[in-house]
Coordinates of C-alpha atoms and ligand atoms in Angstrom, one line a residue:
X209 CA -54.0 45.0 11.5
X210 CA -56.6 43.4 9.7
X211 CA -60.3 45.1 9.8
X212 CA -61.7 41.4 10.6
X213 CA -58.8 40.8 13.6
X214 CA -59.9 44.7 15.2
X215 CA -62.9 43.4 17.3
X216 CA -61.7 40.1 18.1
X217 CA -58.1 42.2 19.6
X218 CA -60.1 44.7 21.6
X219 CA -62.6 41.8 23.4
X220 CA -59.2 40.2 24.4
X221 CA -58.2 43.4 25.7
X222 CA -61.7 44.4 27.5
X223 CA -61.7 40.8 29.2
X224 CA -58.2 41.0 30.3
X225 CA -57.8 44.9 31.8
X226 CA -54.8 45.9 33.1
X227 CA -52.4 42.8 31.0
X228 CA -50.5 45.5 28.9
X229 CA -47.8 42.2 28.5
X230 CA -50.1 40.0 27.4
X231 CA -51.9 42.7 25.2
X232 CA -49.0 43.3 23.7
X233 CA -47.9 39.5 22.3
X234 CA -51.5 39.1 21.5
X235 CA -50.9 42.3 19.0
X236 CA -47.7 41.1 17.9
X237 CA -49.2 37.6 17.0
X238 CA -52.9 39.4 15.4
X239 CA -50.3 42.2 13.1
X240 CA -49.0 39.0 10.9
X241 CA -52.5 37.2 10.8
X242 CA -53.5 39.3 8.0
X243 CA -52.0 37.5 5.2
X244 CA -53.8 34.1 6.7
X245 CA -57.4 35.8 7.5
X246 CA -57.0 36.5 3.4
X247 CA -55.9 33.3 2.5
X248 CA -57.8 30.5 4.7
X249 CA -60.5 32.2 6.3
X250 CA -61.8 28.7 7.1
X251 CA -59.2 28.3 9.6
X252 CA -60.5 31.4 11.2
X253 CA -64.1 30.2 11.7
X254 CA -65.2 29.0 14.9
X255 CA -63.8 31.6 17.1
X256 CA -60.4 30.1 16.7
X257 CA -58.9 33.3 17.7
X258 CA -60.8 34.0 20.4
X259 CA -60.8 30.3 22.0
X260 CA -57.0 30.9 21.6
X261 CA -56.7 33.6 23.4
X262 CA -58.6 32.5 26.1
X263 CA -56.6 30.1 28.5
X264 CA -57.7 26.7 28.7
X265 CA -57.3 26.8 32.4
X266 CA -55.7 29.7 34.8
X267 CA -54.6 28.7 38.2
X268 CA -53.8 31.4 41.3
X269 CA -52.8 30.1 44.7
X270 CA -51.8 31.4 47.8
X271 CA -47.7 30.8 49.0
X272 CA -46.7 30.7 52.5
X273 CA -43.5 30.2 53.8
X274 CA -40.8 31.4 56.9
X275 CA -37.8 33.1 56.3
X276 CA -34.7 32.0 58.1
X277 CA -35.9 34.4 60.7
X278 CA -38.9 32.8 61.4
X279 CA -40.8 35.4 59.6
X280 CA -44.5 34.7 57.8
X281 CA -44.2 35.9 54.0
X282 CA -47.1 35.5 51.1
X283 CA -46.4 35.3 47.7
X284 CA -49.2 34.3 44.9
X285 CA -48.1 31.7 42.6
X286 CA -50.0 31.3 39.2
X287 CA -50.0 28.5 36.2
X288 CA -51.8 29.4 33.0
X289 CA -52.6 26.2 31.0
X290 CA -52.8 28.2 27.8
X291 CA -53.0 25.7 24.5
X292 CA -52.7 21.4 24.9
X293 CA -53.9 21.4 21.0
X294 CA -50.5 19.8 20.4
X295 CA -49.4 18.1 23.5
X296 CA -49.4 18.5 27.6
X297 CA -48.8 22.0 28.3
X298 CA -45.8 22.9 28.7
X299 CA -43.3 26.0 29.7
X300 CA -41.4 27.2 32.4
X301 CA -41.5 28.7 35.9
X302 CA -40.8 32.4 36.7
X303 CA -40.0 33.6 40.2
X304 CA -39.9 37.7 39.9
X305 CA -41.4 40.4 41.9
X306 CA -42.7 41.6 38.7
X307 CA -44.9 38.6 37.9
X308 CA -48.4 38.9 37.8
X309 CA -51.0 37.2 35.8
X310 CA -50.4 39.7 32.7
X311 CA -46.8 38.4 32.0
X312 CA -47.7 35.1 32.6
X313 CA -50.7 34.9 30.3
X314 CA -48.4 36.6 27.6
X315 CA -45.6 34.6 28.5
X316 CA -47.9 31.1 27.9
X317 CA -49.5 32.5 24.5
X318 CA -46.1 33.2 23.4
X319 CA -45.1 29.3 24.5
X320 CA -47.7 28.2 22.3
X321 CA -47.0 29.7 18.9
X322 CA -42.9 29.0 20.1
X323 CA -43.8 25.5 21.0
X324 CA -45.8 24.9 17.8
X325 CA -43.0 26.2 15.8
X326 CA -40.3 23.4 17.4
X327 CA -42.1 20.5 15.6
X328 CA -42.1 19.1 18.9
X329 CA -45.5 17.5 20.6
X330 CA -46.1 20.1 23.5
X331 CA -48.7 22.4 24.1
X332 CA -48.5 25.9 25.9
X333 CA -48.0 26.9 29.5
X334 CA -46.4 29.0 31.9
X335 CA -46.5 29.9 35.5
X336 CA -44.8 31.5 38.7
X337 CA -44.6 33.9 41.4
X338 CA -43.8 37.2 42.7
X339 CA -41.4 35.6 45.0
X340 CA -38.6 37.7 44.6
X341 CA -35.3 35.2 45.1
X342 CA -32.9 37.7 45.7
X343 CA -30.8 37.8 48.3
X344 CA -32.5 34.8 49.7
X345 CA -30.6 31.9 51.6
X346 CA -30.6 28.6 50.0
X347 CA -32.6 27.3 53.0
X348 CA -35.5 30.5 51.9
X349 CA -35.6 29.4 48.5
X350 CA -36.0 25.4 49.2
X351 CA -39.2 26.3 51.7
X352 CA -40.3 28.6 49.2
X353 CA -40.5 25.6 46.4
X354 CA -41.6 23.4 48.3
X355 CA -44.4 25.3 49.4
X356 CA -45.3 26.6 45.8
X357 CA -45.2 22.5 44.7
X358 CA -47.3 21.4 47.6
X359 CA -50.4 23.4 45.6
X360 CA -48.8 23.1 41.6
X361 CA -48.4 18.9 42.3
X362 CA -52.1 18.5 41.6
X363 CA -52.5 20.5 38.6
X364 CA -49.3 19.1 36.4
X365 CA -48.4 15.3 35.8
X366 CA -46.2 14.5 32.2
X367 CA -49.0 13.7 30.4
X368 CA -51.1 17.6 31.5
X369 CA -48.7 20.1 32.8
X370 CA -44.9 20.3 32.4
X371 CA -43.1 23.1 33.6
X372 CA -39.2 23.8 33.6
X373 CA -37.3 27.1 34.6
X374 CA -37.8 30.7 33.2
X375 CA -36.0 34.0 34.8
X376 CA -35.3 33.0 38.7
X377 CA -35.9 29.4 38.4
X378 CA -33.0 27.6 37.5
X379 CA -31.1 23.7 38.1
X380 CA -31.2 24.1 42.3
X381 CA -34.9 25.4 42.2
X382 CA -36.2 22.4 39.6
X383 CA -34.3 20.3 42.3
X384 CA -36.2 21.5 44.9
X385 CA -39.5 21.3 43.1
X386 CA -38.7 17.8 42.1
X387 CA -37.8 16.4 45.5
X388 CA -41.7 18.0 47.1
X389 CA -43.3 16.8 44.1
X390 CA -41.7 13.2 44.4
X391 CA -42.5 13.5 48.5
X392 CA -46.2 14.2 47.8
X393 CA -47.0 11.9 45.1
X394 CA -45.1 8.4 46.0
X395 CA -44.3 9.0 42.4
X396 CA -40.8 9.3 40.2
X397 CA -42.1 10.9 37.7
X398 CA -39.6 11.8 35.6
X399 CA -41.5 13.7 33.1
X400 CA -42.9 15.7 34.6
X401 CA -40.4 18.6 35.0
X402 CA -37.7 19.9 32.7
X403 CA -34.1 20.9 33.6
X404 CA -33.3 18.1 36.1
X405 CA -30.2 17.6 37.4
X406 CA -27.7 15.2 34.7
X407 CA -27.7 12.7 37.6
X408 CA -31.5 12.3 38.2
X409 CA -33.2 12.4 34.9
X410 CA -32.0 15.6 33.4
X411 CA -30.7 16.1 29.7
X412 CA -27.3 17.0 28.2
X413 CA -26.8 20.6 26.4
X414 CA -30.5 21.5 28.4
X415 CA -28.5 23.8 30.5
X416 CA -26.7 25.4 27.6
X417 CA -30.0 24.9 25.2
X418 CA -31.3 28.7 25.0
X419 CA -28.5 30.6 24.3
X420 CA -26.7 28.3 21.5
X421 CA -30.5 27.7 20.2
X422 CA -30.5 31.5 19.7
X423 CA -27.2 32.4 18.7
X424 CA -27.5 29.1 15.9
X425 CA -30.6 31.4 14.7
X426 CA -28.7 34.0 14.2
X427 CA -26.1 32.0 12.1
X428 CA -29.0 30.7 9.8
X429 CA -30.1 34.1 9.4
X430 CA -26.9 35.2 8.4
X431 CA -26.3 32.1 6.1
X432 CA -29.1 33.4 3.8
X433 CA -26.7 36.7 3.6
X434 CA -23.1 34.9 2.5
X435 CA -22.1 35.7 6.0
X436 CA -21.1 33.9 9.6
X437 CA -20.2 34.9 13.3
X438 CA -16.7 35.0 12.8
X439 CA -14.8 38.3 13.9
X440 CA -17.6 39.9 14.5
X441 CA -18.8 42.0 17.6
X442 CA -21.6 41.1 19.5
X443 CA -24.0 43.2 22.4
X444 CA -25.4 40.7 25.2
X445 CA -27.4 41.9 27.8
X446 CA -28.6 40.2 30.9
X447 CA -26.1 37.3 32.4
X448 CA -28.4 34.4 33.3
X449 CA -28.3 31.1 31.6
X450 CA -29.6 32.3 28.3
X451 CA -26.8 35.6 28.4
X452 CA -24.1 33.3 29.5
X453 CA -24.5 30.1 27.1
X454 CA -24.9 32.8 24.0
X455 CA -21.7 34.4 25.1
X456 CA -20.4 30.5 24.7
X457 CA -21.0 29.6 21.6
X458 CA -20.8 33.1 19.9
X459 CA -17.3 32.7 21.4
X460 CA -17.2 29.4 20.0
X461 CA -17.7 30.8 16.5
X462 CA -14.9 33.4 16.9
X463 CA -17.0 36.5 17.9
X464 CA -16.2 38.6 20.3
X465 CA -18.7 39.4 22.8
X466 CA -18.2 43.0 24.9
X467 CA -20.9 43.0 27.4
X468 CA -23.8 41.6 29.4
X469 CA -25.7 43.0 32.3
X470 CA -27.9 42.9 34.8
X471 CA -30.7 45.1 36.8
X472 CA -27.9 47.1 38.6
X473 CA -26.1 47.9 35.1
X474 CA -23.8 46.5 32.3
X475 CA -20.3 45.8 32.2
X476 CA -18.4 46.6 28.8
X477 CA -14.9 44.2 28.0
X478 CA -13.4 45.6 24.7
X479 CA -10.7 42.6 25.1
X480 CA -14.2 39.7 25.2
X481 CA -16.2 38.5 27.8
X482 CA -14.3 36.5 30.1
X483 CA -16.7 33.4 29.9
X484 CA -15.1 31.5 33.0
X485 CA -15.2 35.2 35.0
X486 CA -18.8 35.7 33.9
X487 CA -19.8 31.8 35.1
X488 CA -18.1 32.3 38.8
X489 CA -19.7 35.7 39.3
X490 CA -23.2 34.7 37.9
X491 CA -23.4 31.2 38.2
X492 CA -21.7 30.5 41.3
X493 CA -21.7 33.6 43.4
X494 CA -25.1 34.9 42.3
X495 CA -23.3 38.1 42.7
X496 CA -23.6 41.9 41.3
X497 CA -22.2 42.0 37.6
X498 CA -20.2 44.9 38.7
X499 CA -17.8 42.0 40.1
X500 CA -16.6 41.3 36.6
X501 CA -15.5 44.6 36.2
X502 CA -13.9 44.8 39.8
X503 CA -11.6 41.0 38.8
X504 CA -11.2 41.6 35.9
X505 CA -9.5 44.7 35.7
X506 CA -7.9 45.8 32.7
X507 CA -9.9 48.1 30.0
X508 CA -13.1 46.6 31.5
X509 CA -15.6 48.8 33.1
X510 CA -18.9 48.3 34.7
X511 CA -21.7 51.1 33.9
X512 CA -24.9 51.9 35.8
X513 CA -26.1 54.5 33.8
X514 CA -27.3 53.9 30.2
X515 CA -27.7 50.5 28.3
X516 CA -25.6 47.9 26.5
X517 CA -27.3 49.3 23.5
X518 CA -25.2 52.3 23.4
X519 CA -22.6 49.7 22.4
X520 CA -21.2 49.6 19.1
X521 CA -21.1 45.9 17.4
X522 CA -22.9 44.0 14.6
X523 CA -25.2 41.6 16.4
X524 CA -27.2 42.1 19.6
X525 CA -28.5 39.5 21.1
X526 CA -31.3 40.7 23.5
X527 CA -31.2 38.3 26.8
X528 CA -32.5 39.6 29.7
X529 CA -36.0 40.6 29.7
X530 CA -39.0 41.8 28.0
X531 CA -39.5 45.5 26.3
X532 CA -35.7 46.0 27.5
X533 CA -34.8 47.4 23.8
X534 CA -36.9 50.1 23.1
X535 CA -37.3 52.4 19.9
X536 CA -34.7 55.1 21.3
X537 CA -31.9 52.0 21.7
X538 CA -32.9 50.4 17.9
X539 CA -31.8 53.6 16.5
X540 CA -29.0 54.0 18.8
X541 CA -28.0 50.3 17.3
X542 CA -28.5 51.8 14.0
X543 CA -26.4 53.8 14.3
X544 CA -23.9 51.9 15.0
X545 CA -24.6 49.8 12.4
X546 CA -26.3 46.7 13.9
X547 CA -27.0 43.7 11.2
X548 CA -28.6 41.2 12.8
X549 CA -30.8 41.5 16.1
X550 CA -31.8 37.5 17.1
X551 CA -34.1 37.7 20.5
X552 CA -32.9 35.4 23.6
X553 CA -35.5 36.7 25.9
X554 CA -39.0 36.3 25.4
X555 CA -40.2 39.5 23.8
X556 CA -36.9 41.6 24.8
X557 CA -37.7 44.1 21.8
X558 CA -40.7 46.9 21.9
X559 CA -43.5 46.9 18.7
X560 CA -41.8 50.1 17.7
X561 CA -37.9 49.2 17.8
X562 CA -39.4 45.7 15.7
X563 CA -40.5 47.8 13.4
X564 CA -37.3 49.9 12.9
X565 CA -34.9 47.2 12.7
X566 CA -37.4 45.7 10.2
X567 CA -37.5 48.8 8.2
X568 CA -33.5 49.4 8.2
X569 CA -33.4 45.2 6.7
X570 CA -31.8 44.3 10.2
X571 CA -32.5 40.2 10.3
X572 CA -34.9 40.3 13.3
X573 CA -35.5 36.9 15.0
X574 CA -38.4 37.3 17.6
X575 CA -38.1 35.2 20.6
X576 CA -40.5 32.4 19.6
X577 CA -38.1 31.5 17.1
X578 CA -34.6 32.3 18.1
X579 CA -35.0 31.1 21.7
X580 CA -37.4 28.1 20.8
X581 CA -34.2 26.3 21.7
X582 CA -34.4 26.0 25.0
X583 CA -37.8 24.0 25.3
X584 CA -37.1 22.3 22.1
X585 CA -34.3 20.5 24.1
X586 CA -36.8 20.4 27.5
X587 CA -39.2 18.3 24.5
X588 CA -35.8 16.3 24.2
X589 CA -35.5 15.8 28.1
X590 CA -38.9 14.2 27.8
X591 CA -38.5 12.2 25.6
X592 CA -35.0 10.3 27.2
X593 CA -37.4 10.2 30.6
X594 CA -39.6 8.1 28.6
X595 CA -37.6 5.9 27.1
X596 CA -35.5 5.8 30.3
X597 CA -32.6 6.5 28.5
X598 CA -29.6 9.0 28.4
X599 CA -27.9 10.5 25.0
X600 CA -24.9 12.0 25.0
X601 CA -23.6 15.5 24.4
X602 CA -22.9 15.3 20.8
X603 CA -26.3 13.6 19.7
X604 CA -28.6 16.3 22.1
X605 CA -27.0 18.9 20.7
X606 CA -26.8 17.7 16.9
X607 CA -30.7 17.4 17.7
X608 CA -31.0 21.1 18.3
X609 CA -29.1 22.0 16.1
X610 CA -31.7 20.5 13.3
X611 CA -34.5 21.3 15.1
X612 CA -33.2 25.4 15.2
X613 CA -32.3 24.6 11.1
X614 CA -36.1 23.5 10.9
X615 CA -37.2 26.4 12.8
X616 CA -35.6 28.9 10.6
X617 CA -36.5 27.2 7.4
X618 CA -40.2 27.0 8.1
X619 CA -40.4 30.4 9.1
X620 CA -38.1 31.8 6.1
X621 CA -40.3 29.7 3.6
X622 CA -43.5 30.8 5.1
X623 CA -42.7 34.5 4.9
X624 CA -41.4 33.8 1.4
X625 CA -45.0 32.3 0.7
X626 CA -47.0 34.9 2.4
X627 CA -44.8 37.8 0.2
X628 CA -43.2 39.0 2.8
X629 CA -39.2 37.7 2.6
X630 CA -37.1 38.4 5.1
X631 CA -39.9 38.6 7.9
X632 CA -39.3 35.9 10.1
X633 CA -41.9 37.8 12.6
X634 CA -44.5 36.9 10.2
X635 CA -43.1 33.7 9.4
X636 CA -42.8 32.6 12.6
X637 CA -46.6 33.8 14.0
X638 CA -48.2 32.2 10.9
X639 CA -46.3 29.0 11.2
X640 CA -46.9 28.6 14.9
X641 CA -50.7 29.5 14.1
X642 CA -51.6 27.1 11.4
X643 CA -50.5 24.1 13.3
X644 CA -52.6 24.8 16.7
X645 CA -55.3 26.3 14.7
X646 CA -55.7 23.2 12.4
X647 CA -54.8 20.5 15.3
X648 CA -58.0 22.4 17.6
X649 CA -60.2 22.9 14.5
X650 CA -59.3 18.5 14.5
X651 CA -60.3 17.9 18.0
X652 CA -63.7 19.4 17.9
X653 CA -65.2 23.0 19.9
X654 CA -62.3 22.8 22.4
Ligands
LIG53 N1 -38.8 29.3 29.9 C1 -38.2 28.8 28.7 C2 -39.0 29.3 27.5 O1 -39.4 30.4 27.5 C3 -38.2 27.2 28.7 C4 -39.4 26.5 28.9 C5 -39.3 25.0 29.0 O2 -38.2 24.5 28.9 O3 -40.3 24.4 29.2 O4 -39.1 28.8 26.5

């Protein structure tokens, strides 16, 4: 790191104890800086590093609600308004029992360099709780969100604050946040949530968004090599809606894809992913992915020991969580030959197994590039609620597709400028950088 980015890293950490998450994308951004501290330090003066690292605005509120039992529960439910240099914040909702203000403030300085990097004119935000949603009733899970809303309506609005869906918060929980916030407010208000329902203000390809945004990455990356998706074998983890709509269209491209997983284990399909299998047991049922292994039958197993990075294929496509690929699982993957690692999770992959897949000339996409897709088309959905209008299938998603083509070119042709080819972690971070740094240095001591 940089001598002049030391002191500035260790007062984030001092102010923020305990936040080994957020410490950790604050490291990851401050490791690539040093090429820019060199190069403009003008953009560096006025503690531009420090203001953004410090959230605009941090919200924590109590959430009560009854179980179908009549039972009391309290969660705590949190929004970090992080960066609105380039637009109202913006960034989704996590419900997980591991949520606390550490991953959301990494998660939200993440959205901001991500956010940045999209071209698109939103800032930075993220929130959620440590509701855990599992196992829950429908009925549990529409008194949760509506009690969560009844404190988040006054803080977001689409011009401020404009949250979607992130792990645990999907199509039925937006619904149920956009019905309370509707109720409270006398207001439809469109804008001011992402990943709506198609019938009620929601955007075409949204749903599938994240994971095509991240597996189109991955083709750019390999574009620069000669090479494409075809015939290849690819490692998924996780099975949400980023897992499942990577599985799609690397399918789509004619790769095989052998596994995804879940907190219970991973299943392994040598014959591909059944995509339909994978949709009625995650999607619908909500159910264990050692169902898939159970219908499908067949030379598919499920595993609960180990990792789907004890796989064997050419691309792995990191989609559950964060740190879930350590340094012990990159050289697993490297030795079994891995090429191209593109991140569909929002920092899935440690500092260390970065830095081994880096070293071995793996093309490493981090997540605020490869997965930008999904809030890229939420900046879409926005813009259709404004103009009250509706585009079709084909035109949403030849939109993302550009906008992941712009992604990868600015960050390729930034780390080509900064000398370091190749490192779209650098190229992303500095990219995402210059344009909030420049845009607050604009607006004043903010
Ligand atoms: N949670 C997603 C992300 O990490 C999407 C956020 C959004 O659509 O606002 O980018």
């Amino acid at each position: 790191m940089h001598e002049n980015l030391i002191p500035i890293r260790q007062a984030v950490i001092a102010r923020n104890p305990g936040e080994s998450e957020f410490h950790q994308a604050v490291d990851e951004v401050f490791e690539s800086l040093g090429p820019v501290v060199a190069r403009h330090p003008d953009l560096l003066e006025s503690a531009i590093l420090e203001r953004i690292c410090e959230p605009e605005r941090q919200i924590i509120f109590r959430v009560p609600w009854t179980d179908d039992n009549g039972q009391v529960h309290i969660n705590r439910g949190f929004r970090v308004e992080f960066n609105s240099a380039l637009g109202p914040y913006k960034g989704g909702l996590r419900f997980h029992p591991s949520v606390y203000l550490g991953i959301v403030k990494f998660l939200g300085f993440e959205q901001i360099f991500k956010n940045s990097l999209t071209g698109m004119p939103i800032g930075g935000g993220k929130g959620g709780s440590d509701f855990d949603p599992s196992g829950r009733s429908d009925a549990e899970i529409m008194r949760f969100c509506q009690s969560f809303m009844t404190e988040l309506y006054r803080h977001i609005g689409e011009y401020t604050d404009v949250p979607a869906g992130d792990i645990g918060v999907g199509g039925r929980e937006i619904g149920y946040l956009f019905g309370q916030y509707k109720r409270i407010t006398n207001r439809y208000e469109s804008g001011v949530l992402t990943g709506k329902g198609l019938a009620w203000g929601g955007s075409l390809v949204r749903t599938e968004a994240t994971g095509y945004g991240t597996v189109m990455f991955a083709e750019e990356m390999l574009k620069t090599r000669g090479q494409d998706m075809d015939g290849r074998e690819i490692i998924v983890s996780g099975s949400g809606n980023v897992a499942i709509y990577a599985v799609e269209r690397a399918q789509s491209l004619g790769a095989k894809v052998l596994t995804a997983s879940d907190s219970s284990g991973y299943v392994m399909d040598p014959d591909g992913i059944d995509l339909d299998l994978l949709k009625q047991v995650k999607e619908v049922e909500r159910a264990r992915i050692s169902q898939y292994a159970e219908r499908k039958g067949g030379r598919a197993r499920f595993i609960s020991d180990g990792s789907v990075w004890d796989v064997p294929g050419s691309v792995a496509l990191p989609c559950a969580t964060q740190n879930e690929l350590n340094g012990r699982q990159a050289k697993k993957l490297l030795a079994n030959g891995v090429e191209v690692v593109a991140e569909g999770a929002n920092m899935p992959t440690t500092a260390e197994a970065i830095r081994l897949f880096q070293d071995a000339d793996v093309l490493f996409a981090p997540g605020k590039a490869a997965n930008a897709g999904g809030v890229a088309t939420s900046a879409l959905e926005m813009q259709q609620n404004a103009s009250r209008d509706s585009w079709t299938f084909d035109y949403t998603q030849q939109r993302l597709q550009e906008i992941m083509r712009g992604i990868h070119h600015r960050c390729a042709e930034t780390a080509d400028e900064y000398g370091m080819p190749g490192n779209y972690v650098a190229g992303a971070n500095i990219t995402g950088f210059i344009k909030v740094a420049r845009a607050m240095s604009a607006q004043g001591l903010i």
